[in-house]
mmCIF file with all atom_site columns, C-alpha atoms and ligand atoms in Angstrom:
data_model
loop_
_atom_site.group_PDB
_atom_site.id
_atom_site.type_symbol
_atom_site.label_atom_id
_atom_site.label_alt_id
_atom_site.label_comp_id
_atom_site.label_asym_id
_atom_site.label_entity_id
_atom_site.label_seq_id
_atom_site.pdbx_PDB_ins_code
_atom_site.Cartn_x
_atom_site.Cartn_y
_atom_site.Cartn_z
_atom_site.occupancy
_atom_site.B_iso_or_equiv
_atom_site.pdbx_formal_charge
_atom_site.auth_seq_id
_atom_site.auth_comp_id
_atom_site.auth_asym_id
_atom_site.auth_atom_id
_atom_site.pdbx_PDB_model_num
ATOM   1   C CA  . UNK A 1 1   ? -0.176  0.084  0.135   1.00 66.00 ? 1   UNK A CA  1
ATOM   2   C CA  . UNK A 1 2   ? 1.306   3.510  -0.958  1.00 82.00 ? 2   UNK A CA  1
ATOM   3   C CA  . UNK A 1 3   ? -0.725  5.215  1.843   1.00 92.00 ? 3   UNK A CA  1
ATOM   4   C CA  . UNK A 1 4   ? -2.371  7.619  -0.543  1.00 97.00 ? 4   UNK A CA  1
ATOM   5   C CA  . UNK A 1 5   ? -6.067  8.371  0.170   1.00 98.00 ? 5   UNK A CA  1
ATOM   6   C CA  . UNK A 1 6   ? -8.625  10.582 -1.647  1.00 98.00 ? 6   UNK A CA  1
ATOM   7   C CA  . UNK A 1 7   ? -11.360 12.575 0.050   1.00 98.00 ? 7   UNK A CA  1
ATOM   8   C CA  . UNK A 1 8   ? -13.760 13.414 -2.584  1.00 98.00 ? 8   UNK A CA  1
ATOM   9   C CA  . UNK A 1 9   ? -16.625 15.798 -2.657  1.00 97.00 ? 9   UNK A CA  1
ATOM   10  C CA  . UNK A 1 10  ? -18.256 18.682 -4.315  1.00 96.00 ? 10  UNK A CA  1
ATOM   11  C CA  . UNK A 1 11  ? -17.203 20.850 -1.389  1.00 97.00 ? 11  UNK A CA  1
ATOM   12  C CA  . UNK A 1 12  ? -19.615 23.544 -2.413  1.00 97.00 ? 12  UNK A CA  1
ATOM   13  C CA  . UNK A 1 13  ? -18.534 25.001 -0.127  1.00 97.00 ? 13  UNK A CA  1
ATOM   14  C CA  . UNK A 1 14  ? -16.129 23.375 2.210   1.00 98.00 ? 14  UNK A CA  1
ATOM   15  C CA  . UNK A 1 15  ? -17.522 23.342 5.631   1.00 97.00 ? 15  UNK A CA  1
ATOM   16  C CA  . UNK A 1 16  ? -15.996 22.846 9.029   1.00 97.00 ? 16  UNK A CA  1
ATOM   17  C CA  . UNK A 1 17  ? -17.152 19.298 9.082   1.00 96.00 ? 17  UNK A CA  1
ATOM   18  C CA  . UNK A 1 18  ? -15.326 18.470 6.059   1.00 97.00 ? 18  UNK A CA  1
ATOM   19  C CA  . UNK A 1 19  ? -12.092 20.235 7.652   1.00 97.00 ? 19  UNK A CA  1
ATOM   20  C CA  . UNK A 1 20  ? -12.546 18.096 10.797  1.00 97.00 ? 20  UNK A CA  1
ATOM   21  C CA  . UNK A 1 21  ? -12.724 14.802 8.593   1.00 97.00 ? 21  UNK A CA  1
ATOM   22  C CA  . UNK A 1 22  ? -9.591  16.041 6.426   1.00 98.00 ? 22  UNK A CA  1
ATOM   23  C CA  . UNK A 1 23  ? -7.537  16.708 9.905   1.00 98.00 ? 23  UNK A CA  1
ATOM   24  C CA  . UNK A 1 24  ? -8.467  13.263 11.188  1.00 97.00 ? 24  UNK A CA  1
ATOM   25  C CA  . UNK A 1 25  ? -7.845  11.405 7.762   1.00 98.00 ? 25  UNK A CA  1
ATOM   26  C CA  . UNK A 1 26  ? -4.324  12.725 7.613   1.00 97.00 ? 26  UNK A CA  1
ATOM   27  C CA  . UNK A 1 27  ? -3.420  11.295 10.849  1.00 97.00 ? 27  UNK A CA  1
ATOM   28  C CA  . UNK A 1 28  ? -4.160  8.026  9.626   1.00 97.00 ? 28  UNK A CA  1
ATOM   29  C CA  . UNK A 1 29  ? -2.988  8.126  6.002   1.00 97.00 ? 29  UNK A CA  1
ATOM   30  C CA  . UNK A 1 30  ? 0.414   9.453  5.058   1.00 97.00 ? 30  UNK A CA  1
ATOM   31  C CA  . UNK A 1 31  ? -0.739  11.528 2.284   1.00 97.00 ? 31  UNK A CA  1
ATOM   32  C CA  . UNK A 1 32  ? -4.283  12.673 1.449   1.00 98.00 ? 32  UNK A CA  1
ATOM   33  C CA  . UNK A 1 33  ? -5.795  14.216 -1.760  1.00 98.00 ? 33  UNK A CA  1
ATOM   34  C CA  . UNK A 1 34  ? -8.731  16.411 -1.224  1.00 98.00 ? 34  UNK A CA  1
ATOM   35  C CA  . UNK A 1 35  ? -10.393 16.129 -4.620  1.00 98.00 ? 35  UNK A CA  1
ATOM   36  C CA  . UNK A 1 36  ? -13.125 18.398 -5.900  1.00 98.00 ? 36  UNK A CA  1
ATOM   37  C CA  . UNK A 1 37  ? -15.650 16.824 -8.218  1.00 96.00 ? 37  UNK A CA  1
ATOM   38  C CA  . UNK A 1 38  ? -16.412 19.090 -11.084 1.00 91.00 ? 38  UNK A CA  1
ATOM   39  C CA  . UNK A 1 39  ? -19.125 17.319 -12.907 1.00 75.00 ? 39  UNK A CA  1
ATOM   40  C CA  . UNK A 1 40  ? -21.559 17.082 -9.928  1.00 67.00 ? 40  UNK A CA  1
ATOM   41  C CA  . UNK A 1 41  ? -25.091 16.725 -10.716 1.00 75.00 ? 41  UNK A CA  1
ATOM   42  C CA  . UNK A 1 42  ? -25.889 19.333 -7.935  1.00 76.00 ? 42  UNK A CA  1
ATOM   43  C CA  . UNK A 1 43  ? -25.302 22.673 -10.157 1.00 89.00 ? 43  UNK A CA  1
ATOM   44  C CA  . UNK A 1 44  ? -22.712 24.176 -7.733  1.00 93.00 ? 44  UNK A CA  1
ATOM   45  C CA  . UNK A 1 45  ? -22.973 27.677 -6.348  1.00 95.00 ? 45  UNK A CA  1
ATOM   46  C CA  . UNK A 1 46  ? -19.190 28.226 -6.676  1.00 96.00 ? 46  UNK A CA  1
ATOM   47  C CA  . UNK A 1 47  ? -17.144 27.645 -9.791  1.00 95.00 ? 47  UNK A CA  1
ATOM   48  C CA  . UNK A 1 48  ? -14.335 24.857 -9.571  1.00 96.00 ? 48  UNK A CA  1
ATOM   49  C CA  . UNK A 1 49  ? -11.479 27.479 -8.971  1.00 97.00 ? 49  UNK A CA  1
ATOM   50  C CA  . UNK A 1 50  ? -13.575 29.264 -6.585  1.00 97.00 ? 50  UNK A CA  1
ATOM   51  C CA  . UNK A 1 51  ? -14.128 25.902 -4.495  1.00 97.00 ? 51  UNK A CA  1
ATOM   52  C CA  . UNK A 1 52  ? -10.379 25.127 -4.875  1.00 98.00 ? 52  UNK A CA  1
ATOM   53  C CA  . UNK A 1 53  ? -9.337  28.616 -3.673  1.00 98.00 ? 53  UNK A CA  1
ATOM   54  C CA  . UNK A 1 54  ? -11.488 28.246 -0.669  1.00 98.00 ? 54  UNK A CA  1
ATOM   55  C CA  . UNK A 1 55  ? -9.998  24.771 0.201   1.00 98.00 ? 55  UNK A CA  1
ATOM   56  C CA  . UNK A 1 56  ? -6.529  26.057 -0.271  1.00 98.00 ? 56  UNK A CA  1
ATOM   57  C CA  . UNK A 1 57  ? -6.993  28.868 1.883   1.00 98.00 ? 57  UNK A CA  1
ATOM   58  C CA  . UNK A 1 58  ? -8.583  27.024 4.500   1.00 98.00 ? 58  UNK A CA  1
ATOM   59  C CA  . UNK A 1 59  ? -6.100  24.202 4.598   1.00 98.00 ? 59  UNK A CA  1
ATOM   60  C CA  . UNK A 1 60  ? -3.065  26.506 4.357   1.00 97.00 ? 60  UNK A CA  1
ATOM   61  C CA  . UNK A 1 61  ? -0.091  24.945 6.320   1.00 94.00 ? 61  UNK A CA  1
ATOM   62  C CA  . UNK A 1 62  ? -1.636  21.459 6.533   1.00 97.00 ? 62  UNK A CA  1
ATOM   63  C CA  . UNK A 1 63  ? 1.084   19.143 5.458   1.00 95.00 ? 63  UNK A CA  1
ATOM   64  C CA  . UNK A 1 64  ? 0.905   15.931 3.513   1.00 97.00 ? 64  UNK A CA  1
ATOM   65  C CA  . UNK A 1 65  ? -2.365  17.167 1.723   1.00 98.00 ? 65  UNK A CA  1
ATOM   66  C CA  . UNK A 1 66  ? -2.853  17.970 -1.913  1.00 98.00 ? 66  UNK A CA  1
ATOM   67  C CA  . UNK A 1 67  ? -5.672  19.618 -3.543  1.00 98.00 ? 67  UNK A CA  1
ATOM   68  C CA  . UNK A 1 68  ? -6.825  18.762 -6.787  1.00 98.00 ? 68  UNK A CA  1
ATOM   69  C CA  . UNK A 1 69  ? -9.975  18.627 -9.165  1.00 98.00 ? 69  UNK A CA  1
ATOM   70  C CA  . UNK A 1 70  ? -11.305 15.698 -11.296 1.00 97.00 ? 70  UNK A CA  1
ATOM   71  C CA  . UNK A 1 71  ? -13.945 15.224 -13.811 1.00 95.00 ? 71  UNK A CA  1
ATOM   72  C CA  . UNK A 1 72  ? -15.510 11.949 -14.918 1.00 95.00 ? 72  UNK A CA  1
ATOM   73  C CA  . UNK A 1 73  ? -15.473 8.811  -12.462 1.00 97.00 ? 73  UNK A CA  1
ATOM   74  C CA  . UNK A 1 74  ? -14.111 9.092  -9.129  1.00 98.00 ? 74  UNK A CA  1
ATOM   75  C CA  . UNK A 1 75  ? -12.432 5.581  -9.460  1.00 98.00 ? 75  UNK A CA  1
ATOM   76  C CA  . UNK A 1 76  ? -10.617 6.490  -12.396 1.00 98.00 ? 76  UNK A CA  1
ATOM   77  C CA  . UNK A 1 77  ? -9.116  9.486  -11.048 1.00 98.00 ? 77  UNK A CA  1
ATOM   78  C CA  . UNK A 1 78  ? -8.060  7.295  -8.034  1.00 98.00 ? 78  UNK A CA  1
ATOM   79  C CA  . UNK A 1 79  ? -6.542  4.810  -10.648 1.00 98.00 ? 79  UNK A CA  1
ATOM   80  C CA  . UNK A 1 80  ? -4.828  7.562  -12.307 1.00 98.00 ? 80  UNK A CA  1
ATOM   81  C CA  . UNK A 1 81  ? -3.401  8.795  -9.011  1.00 98.00 ? 81  UNK A CA  1
ATOM   82  C CA  . UNK A 1 82  ? -2.437  5.513  -7.540  1.00 97.00 ? 82  UNK A CA  1
ATOM   83  C CA  . UNK A 1 83  ? -4.735  5.780  -4.613  1.00 98.00 ? 83  UNK A CA  1
ATOM   84  C CA  . UNK A 1 84  ? -6.352  2.668  -3.143  1.00 97.00 ? 84  UNK A CA  1
ATOM   85  C CA  . UNK A 1 85  ? -8.626  4.331  -0.401  1.00 98.00 ? 85  UNK A CA  1
ATOM   86  C CA  . UNK A 1 86  ? -11.415 6.632  -0.721  1.00 98.00 ? 86  UNK A CA  1
ATOM   87  C CA  . UNK A 1 87  ? -12.375 8.403  2.555   1.00 98.00 ? 87  UNK A CA  1
ATOM   88  C CA  . UNK A 1 88  ? -16.094 9.695  3.161   1.00 97.00 ? 88  UNK A CA  1
ATOM   89  C CA  . UNK A 1 89  ? -17.721 11.305 6.119   1.00 95.00 ? 89  UNK A CA  1
ATOM   90  C CA  . UNK A 1 90  ? -20.562 9.670  7.524   1.00 94.00 ? 90  UNK A CA  1
ATOM   91  C CA  . UNK A 1 91  ? -23.178 12.255 9.600   1.00 90.00 ? 91  UNK A CA  1
ATOM   92  C CA  . UNK A 1 92  ? -26.443 10.668 10.151  1.00 81.00 ? 92  UNK A CA  1
ATOM   93  C CA  . UNK A 1 93  ? -28.415 7.531  9.158   1.00 81.00 ? 93  UNK A CA  1
ATOM   94  C CA  . UNK A 1 94  ? -29.815 9.613  6.098   1.00 79.00 ? 94  UNK A CA  1
ATOM   95  C CA  . UNK A 1 95  ? -26.202 9.710  4.781   1.00 87.00 ? 95  UNK A CA  1
ATOM   96  C CA  . UNK A 1 96  ? -25.894 5.869  4.840   1.00 91.00 ? 96  UNK A CA  1
ATOM   97  C CA  . UNK A 1 97  ? -27.986 4.917  1.751   1.00 92.00 ? 97  UNK A CA  1
ATOM   98  C CA  . UNK A 1 98  ? -26.540 7.128  -0.605  1.00 93.00 ? 98  UNK A CA  1
ATOM   99  C CA  . UNK A 1 99  ? -22.915 6.430  0.687   1.00 95.00 ? 99  UNK A CA  1
ATOM   100 C CA  . UNK A 1 100 ? -23.711 2.707  0.594   1.00 95.00 ? 100 UNK A CA  1
ATOM   101 C CA  . UNK A 1 101 ? -24.785 2.870  -2.981  1.00 96.00 ? 101 UNK A CA  1
ATOM   102 C CA  . UNK A 1 102 ? -21.751 4.817  -4.129  1.00 97.00 ? 102 UNK A CA  1
ATOM   103 C CA  . UNK A 1 103 ? -19.289 2.647  -2.171  1.00 98.00 ? 103 UNK A CA  1
ATOM   104 C CA  . UNK A 1 104 ? -20.881 -0.554 -3.791  1.00 97.00 ? 104 UNK A CA  1
ATOM   105 C CA  . UNK A 1 105 ? -20.862 0.947  -7.136  1.00 98.00 ? 105 UNK A CA  1
ATOM   106 C CA  . UNK A 1 106 ? -17.370 2.114  -6.785  1.00 98.00 ? 106 UNK A CA  1
ATOM   107 C CA  . UNK A 1 107 ? -16.169 -1.254 -5.693  1.00 97.00 ? 107 UNK A CA  1
ATOM   108 C CA  . UNK A 1 108 ? -17.770 -2.893 -8.539  1.00 98.00 ? 108 UNK A CA  1
ATOM   109 C CA  . UNK A 1 109 ? -16.093 -0.581 -10.911 1.00 98.00 ? 109 UNK A CA  1
ATOM   110 C CA  . UNK A 1 110 ? -12.758 -0.689 -9.209  1.00 98.00 ? 110 UNK A CA  1
ATOM   111 C CA  . UNK A 1 111 ? -12.612 -3.837 -6.957  1.00 97.00 ? 111 UNK A CA  1
ATOM   112 C CA  . UNK A 1 112 ? -8.916  -2.841 -5.438  1.00 95.00 ? 112 UNK A CA  1
ATOM   113 C CA  . UNK A 1 113 ? -10.289 0.551  -4.211  1.00 97.00 ? 113 UNK A CA  1
ATOM   114 C CA  . UNK A 1 114 ? -11.603 0.574  -0.649  1.00 97.00 ? 114 UNK A CA  1
ATOM   115 C CA  . UNK A 1 115 ? -14.075 3.158  0.722   1.00 98.00 ? 115 UNK A CA  1
ATOM   116 C CA  . UNK A 1 116 ? -13.359 4.087  4.349   1.00 97.00 ? 116 UNK A CA  1
ATOM   117 C CA  . UNK A 1 117 ? -15.978 5.953  6.330   1.00 97.00 ? 117 UNK A CA  1
ATOM   118 C CA  . UNK A 1 118 ? -15.251 8.275  9.322   1.00 96.00 ? 118 UNK A CA  1
ATOM   119 C CA  . UNK A 1 119 ? -18.013 9.304  11.631  1.00 94.00 ? 119 UNK A CA  1
ATOM   120 C CA  . UNK A 1 120 ? -18.534 13.163 11.522  1.00 92.00 ? 120 UNK A CA  1
ATOM   121 C CA  . UNK A 1 121 ? -17.511 14.869 14.945  1.00 91.00 ? 121 UNK A CA  1
ATOM   122 C CA  . UNK A 1 122 ? -20.641 15.479 17.252  1.00 90.00 ? 122 UNK A CA  1
ATOM   123 C CA  . UNK A 1 123 ? -20.356 19.122 16.693  1.00 91.00 ? 123 UNK A CA  1
ATOM   124 C CA  . UNK A 1 124 ? -20.528 18.917 13.017  1.00 91.00 ? 124 UNK A CA  1
ATOM   125 C CA  . UNK A 1 125 ? -23.475 16.366 12.457  1.00 88.00 ? 125 UNK A CA  1
ATOM   126 C CA  . UNK A 1 126 ? -25.950 18.909 11.495  1.00 91.00 ? 126 UNK A CA  1
ATOM   127 C CA  . UNK A 1 127 ? -23.891 21.068 9.080   1.00 93.00 ? 127 UNK A CA  1
ATOM   128 C CA  . UNK A 1 128 ? -24.379 20.784 5.313   1.00 94.00 ? 128 UNK A CA  1
ATOM   129 C CA  . UNK A 1 129 ? -23.158 22.950 2.624   1.00 95.00 ? 129 UNK A CA  1
ATOM   130 C CA  . UNK A 1 130 ? -26.798 23.754 1.620   1.00 94.00 ? 130 UNK A CA  1
ATOM   131 C CA  . UNK A 1 131 ? -27.807 25.031 4.989   1.00 95.00 ? 131 UNK A CA  1
ATOM   132 C CA  . UNK A 1 132 ? -24.803 26.982 5.328   1.00 96.00 ? 132 UNK A CA  1
ATOM   133 C CA  . UNK A 1 133 ? -25.545 28.850 2.101   1.00 96.00 ? 133 UNK A CA  1
ATOM   134 C CA  . UNK A 1 134 ? -29.082 29.388 3.254   1.00 96.00 ? 134 UNK A CA  1
ATOM   135 C CA  . UNK A 1 135 ? -28.198 30.720 6.604   1.00 96.00 ? 135 UNK A CA  1
ATOM   136 C CA  . UNK A 1 136 ? -25.516 32.935 5.011   1.00 95.00 ? 136 UNK A CA  1
ATOM   137 C CA  . UNK A 1 137 ? -27.982 34.214 2.223   1.00 94.00 ? 137 UNK A CA  1
ATOM   138 C CA  . UNK A 1 138 ? -30.245 35.557 4.918   1.00 94.00 ? 138 UNK A CA  1
ATOM   139 C CA  . UNK A 1 139 ? -27.216 37.161 6.718   1.00 93.00 ? 139 UNK A CA  1
ATOM   140 C CA  . UNK A 1 140 ? -27.109 34.552 9.396   1.00 95.00 ? 140 UNK A CA  1
ATOM   141 C CA  . UNK A 1 141 ? -23.730 34.122 11.348  1.00 95.00 ? 141 UNK A CA  1
ATOM   142 C CA  . UNK A 1 142 ? -21.841 30.838 9.708   1.00 96.00 ? 142 UNK A CA  1
ATOM   143 C CA  . UNK A 1 143 ? -18.737 31.618 11.709  1.00 95.00 ? 143 UNK A CA  1
ATOM   144 C CA  . UNK A 1 144 ? -17.183 28.338 13.133  1.00 95.00 ? 144 UNK A CA  1
ATOM   145 C CA  . UNK A 1 145 ? -19.473 26.334 10.810  1.00 97.00 ? 145 UNK A CA  1
ATOM   146 C CA  . UNK A 1 146 ? -17.239 27.196 7.882   1.00 98.00 ? 146 UNK A CA  1
ATOM   147 C CA  . UNK A 1 147 ? -13.629 28.072 7.814   1.00 98.00 ? 147 UNK A CA  1
ATOM   148 C CA  . UNK A 1 148 ? -13.155 31.944 7.744   1.00 97.00 ? 148 UNK A CA  1
ATOM   149 C CA  . UNK A 1 149 ? -12.027 32.001 4.124   1.00 97.00 ? 149 UNK A CA  1
ATOM   150 C CA  . UNK A 1 150 ? -15.287 30.370 3.220   1.00 98.00 ? 150 UNK A CA  1
ATOM   151 C CA  . UNK A 1 151 ? -17.183 32.723 5.386   1.00 97.00 ? 151 UNK A CA  1
ATOM   152 C CA  . UNK A 1 152 ? -15.843 35.805 3.840   1.00 96.00 ? 152 UNK A CA  1
ATOM   153 C CA  . UNK A 1 153 ? -16.557 34.225 0.349   1.00 96.00 ? 153 UNK A CA  1
ATOM   154 C CA  . UNK A 1 154 ? -20.181 33.658 1.177   1.00 96.00 ? 154 UNK A CA  1
ATOM   155 C CA  . UNK A 1 155 ? -20.468 37.268 2.476   1.00 92.00 ? 155 UNK A CA  1
ATOM   156 C CA  . UNK A 1 156 ? -18.985 38.469 -0.812  1.00 92.00 ? 156 UNK A CA  1
ATOM   157 C CA  . UNK A 1 157 ? -21.205 36.295 -2.774  1.00 90.00 ? 157 UNK A CA  1
ATOM   158 C CA  . UNK A 1 158 ? -24.329 37.449 -1.238  1.00 86.00 ? 158 UNK A CA  1
ATOM   159 C CA  . UNK A 1 159 ? -23.358 41.044 -1.563  1.00 81.00 ? 159 UNK A CA  1
ATOM   160 C CA  . UNK A 1 160 ? -23.126 40.210 -5.325  1.00 79.00 ? 160 UNK A CA  1
ATOM   161 C CA  . UNK A 1 161 ? -19.290 40.886 -5.718  1.00 58.00 ? 161 UNK A CA  1
HETATM 162 N N1  . COA B 2 .   ? -19.555 17.551 7.993   1.00 81.38 ? 201 COA B N1  1
HETATM 163 C C1  . COA B 2 .   ? -20.566 18.203 7.524   1.00 81.38 ? 201 COA B C1  1
HETATM 164 N N2  . COA B 2 .   ? -21.118 18.153 6.279   1.00 81.38 ? 201 COA B N2  1
HETATM 165 C C2  . COA B 2 .   ? -20.837 16.929 5.502   1.00 81.38 ? 201 COA B C2  1
HETATM 166 C C3  . COA B 2 .   ? -19.728 16.279 5.804   1.00 81.38 ? 201 COA B C3  1
HETATM 167 C C4  . COA B 2 .   ? -19.070 16.480 7.235   1.00 81.38 ? 201 COA B C4  1
HETATM 168 N N3  . COA B 2 .   ? -18.060 15.550 7.497   1.00 81.38 ? 201 COA B N3  1
HETATM 169 N N4  . COA B 2 .   ? -19.546 15.371 4.769   1.00 81.38 ? 201 COA B N4  1
HETATM 170 C C5  . COA B 2 .   ? -20.387 15.764 4.073   1.00 81.38 ? 201 COA B C5  1
HETATM 171 N N5  . COA B 2 .   ? -21.081 16.839 4.191   1.00 81.38 ? 201 COA B N5  1
HETATM 172 C C6  . COA B 2 .   ? -22.339 17.538 3.671   1.00 81.38 ? 201 COA B C6  1
HETATM 173 C C7  . COA B 2 .   ? -21.692 18.495 2.709   1.00 81.38 ? 201 COA B C7  1
HETATM 174 O O1  . COA B 2 .   ? -21.938 19.753 3.076   1.00 81.38 ? 201 COA B O1  1
HETATM 175 C C8  . COA B 2 .   ? -22.902 18.397 1.383   1.00 81.38 ? 201 COA B C8  1
HETATM 176 O O2  . COA B 2 .   ? -24.049 18.982 1.841   1.00 81.38 ? 201 COA B O2  1
HETATM 177 P P1  . COA B 2 .   ? -25.146 19.266 0.772   1.00 81.38 ? 201 COA B P1  1
HETATM 178 O O3  . COA B 2 .   ? -25.893 18.050 0.366   1.00 81.38 ? 201 COA B O3  1
HETATM 179 O O4  . COA B 2 .   ? -25.979 20.241 1.539   1.00 81.38 ? 201 COA B O4  1
HETATM 180 O O5  . COA B 2 .   ? -24.452 20.037 -0.482  1.00 81.38 ? 201 COA B O5  1
HETATM 181 C C9  . COA B 2 .   ? -23.164 16.897 1.495   1.00 81.38 ? 201 COA B C9  1
HETATM 182 O O6  . COA B 2 .   ? -22.707 16.303 2.856   1.00 81.38 ? 201 COA B O6  1
HETATM 183 C C10 . COA B 2 .   ? -22.574 15.957 0.389   1.00 81.38 ? 201 COA B C10 1
HETATM 184 O O7  . COA B 2 .   ? -21.215 16.632 0.155   1.00 81.38 ? 201 COA B O7  1
HETATM 185 P P2  . COA B 2 .   ? -19.770 16.060 -0.225  1.00 81.38 ? 201 COA B P2  1
HETATM 186 O O8  . COA B 2 .   ? -19.272 15.481 1.007   1.00 81.38 ? 201 COA B O8  1
HETATM 187 O O9  . COA B 2 .   ? -19.134 17.313 -0.884  1.00 81.38 ? 201 COA B O9  1
HETATM 188 O O10 . COA B 2 .   ? -20.015 14.849 -1.203  1.00 81.38 ? 201 COA B O10 1
HETATM 189 P P3  . COA B 2 .   ? -20.849 15.029 -2.493  1.00 81.38 ? 201 COA B P3  1
HETATM 190 O O11 . COA B 2 .   ? -22.090 13.861 -1.932  1.00 81.38 ? 201 COA B O11 1
HETATM 191 O O12 . COA B 2 .   ? -21.314 16.268 -2.942  1.00 81.38 ? 201 COA B O12 1
HETATM 192 O O13 . COA B 2 .   ? -19.929 14.389 -3.387  1.00 81.38 ? 201 COA B O13 1
HETATM 193 C C11 . COA B 2 .   ? -18.924 12.772 -4.882  1.00 81.38 ? 201 COA B C11 1
HETATM 194 C C12 . COA B 2 .   ? -20.242 13.081 -4.048  1.00 81.38 ? 201 COA B C12 1
HETATM 195 C C13 . COA B 2 .   ? -18.291 13.718 -5.676  1.00 81.38 ? 201 COA B C13 1
HETATM 196 C C14 . COA B 2 .   ? -18.096 11.968 -4.143  1.00 81.38 ? 201 COA B C14 1
HETATM 197 C C15 . COA B 2 .   ? -19.692 11.877 -6.054  1.00 81.38 ? 201 COA B C15 1
HETATM 198 O O14 . COA B 2 .   ? -20.720 12.446 -6.497  1.00 81.38 ? 201 COA B O14 1
HETATM 199 C C16 . COA B 2 .   ? -18.462 11.420 -7.006  1.00 81.38 ? 201 COA B C16 1
HETATM 200 O O15 . COA B 2 .   ? -17.946 10.534 -6.813  1.00 81.38 ? 201 COA B O15 1
HETATM 201 N N6  . COA B 2 .   ? -18.728 11.983 -8.300  1.00 81.38 ? 201 COA B N6  1
HETATM 202 C C17 . COA B 2 .   ? -17.892 11.555 -9.412  1.00 81.38 ? 201 COA B C17 1
HETATM 203 C C18 . COA B 2 .   ? -18.562 10.862 -10.410 1.00 81.38 ? 201 COA B C18 1
HETATM 204 C C19 . COA B 2 .   ? -18.662 9.410  -10.047 1.00 81.38 ? 201 COA B C19 1
HETATM 205 O O16 . COA B 2 .   ? -17.694 8.637  -9.897  1.00 81.38 ? 201 COA B O16 1
HETATM 206 N N7  . COA B 2 .   ? -19.966 8.977  -9.915  1.00 81.38 ? 201 COA B N7  1
HETATM 207 C C20 . COA B 2 .   ? -20.198 7.521  -9.611  1.00 81.38 ? 201 COA B C20 1
HETATM 208 C C21 . COA B 2 .   ? -20.328 7.509  -8.076  1.00 81.38 ? 201 COA B C21 1
HETATM 209 S S1  . COA B 2 .   ? -20.948 5.729  -7.662  1.00 81.38 ? 201 COA B S1  1
#
């Protein structure tokens, strides 16, 4: 095993819940790629470059973490990069069904690649990118729920700049 793991997501935007998983994953795996999916079916609010910038800024100084993006299938990206592990965070039971489907489909597509789940920390269980955007849209306080760089970007976005 080369110790390389991938933490994929749409990260639209990155939240403190994601950051918590990244910090914990990097304690387990020698190298971690945070991979932004660019072809998500969710019609992202932020462009690929904006999402990457927010992640770069939020993870500044964190060693052994690489930030990248991919189009197409996650397992193809993993093969291309030589990673054998995919990391996903699990919040509540409601995440399970979707994650279960994705993990099985990915294993069918690439039997040598394993998905490892990490439980989201208690203080982040209720966070989602969607709720964060909604709260910020109505000028609610999202500090602590997202990294500072994301909070600033959300404020600028809502002011139309
Ligand atoms: N703490 C807080 N929130 C979390 C979290 C955590 N630890 N982990 C996930 N979330 C939230 C996110 O905020 C997001 O909220 P939203 O639904 O309101 O946007 C949601 O959970 C999921 O976001 P994310 O973790 O970014 O993952 P995703 O489900 O958007 O990403 C991909 C899915 C990108 C991994 C998947 O679509 C993919 O692999 N795409 C590539 C194409 C492919 O291979 N398809 C076949 C898959 S079988």
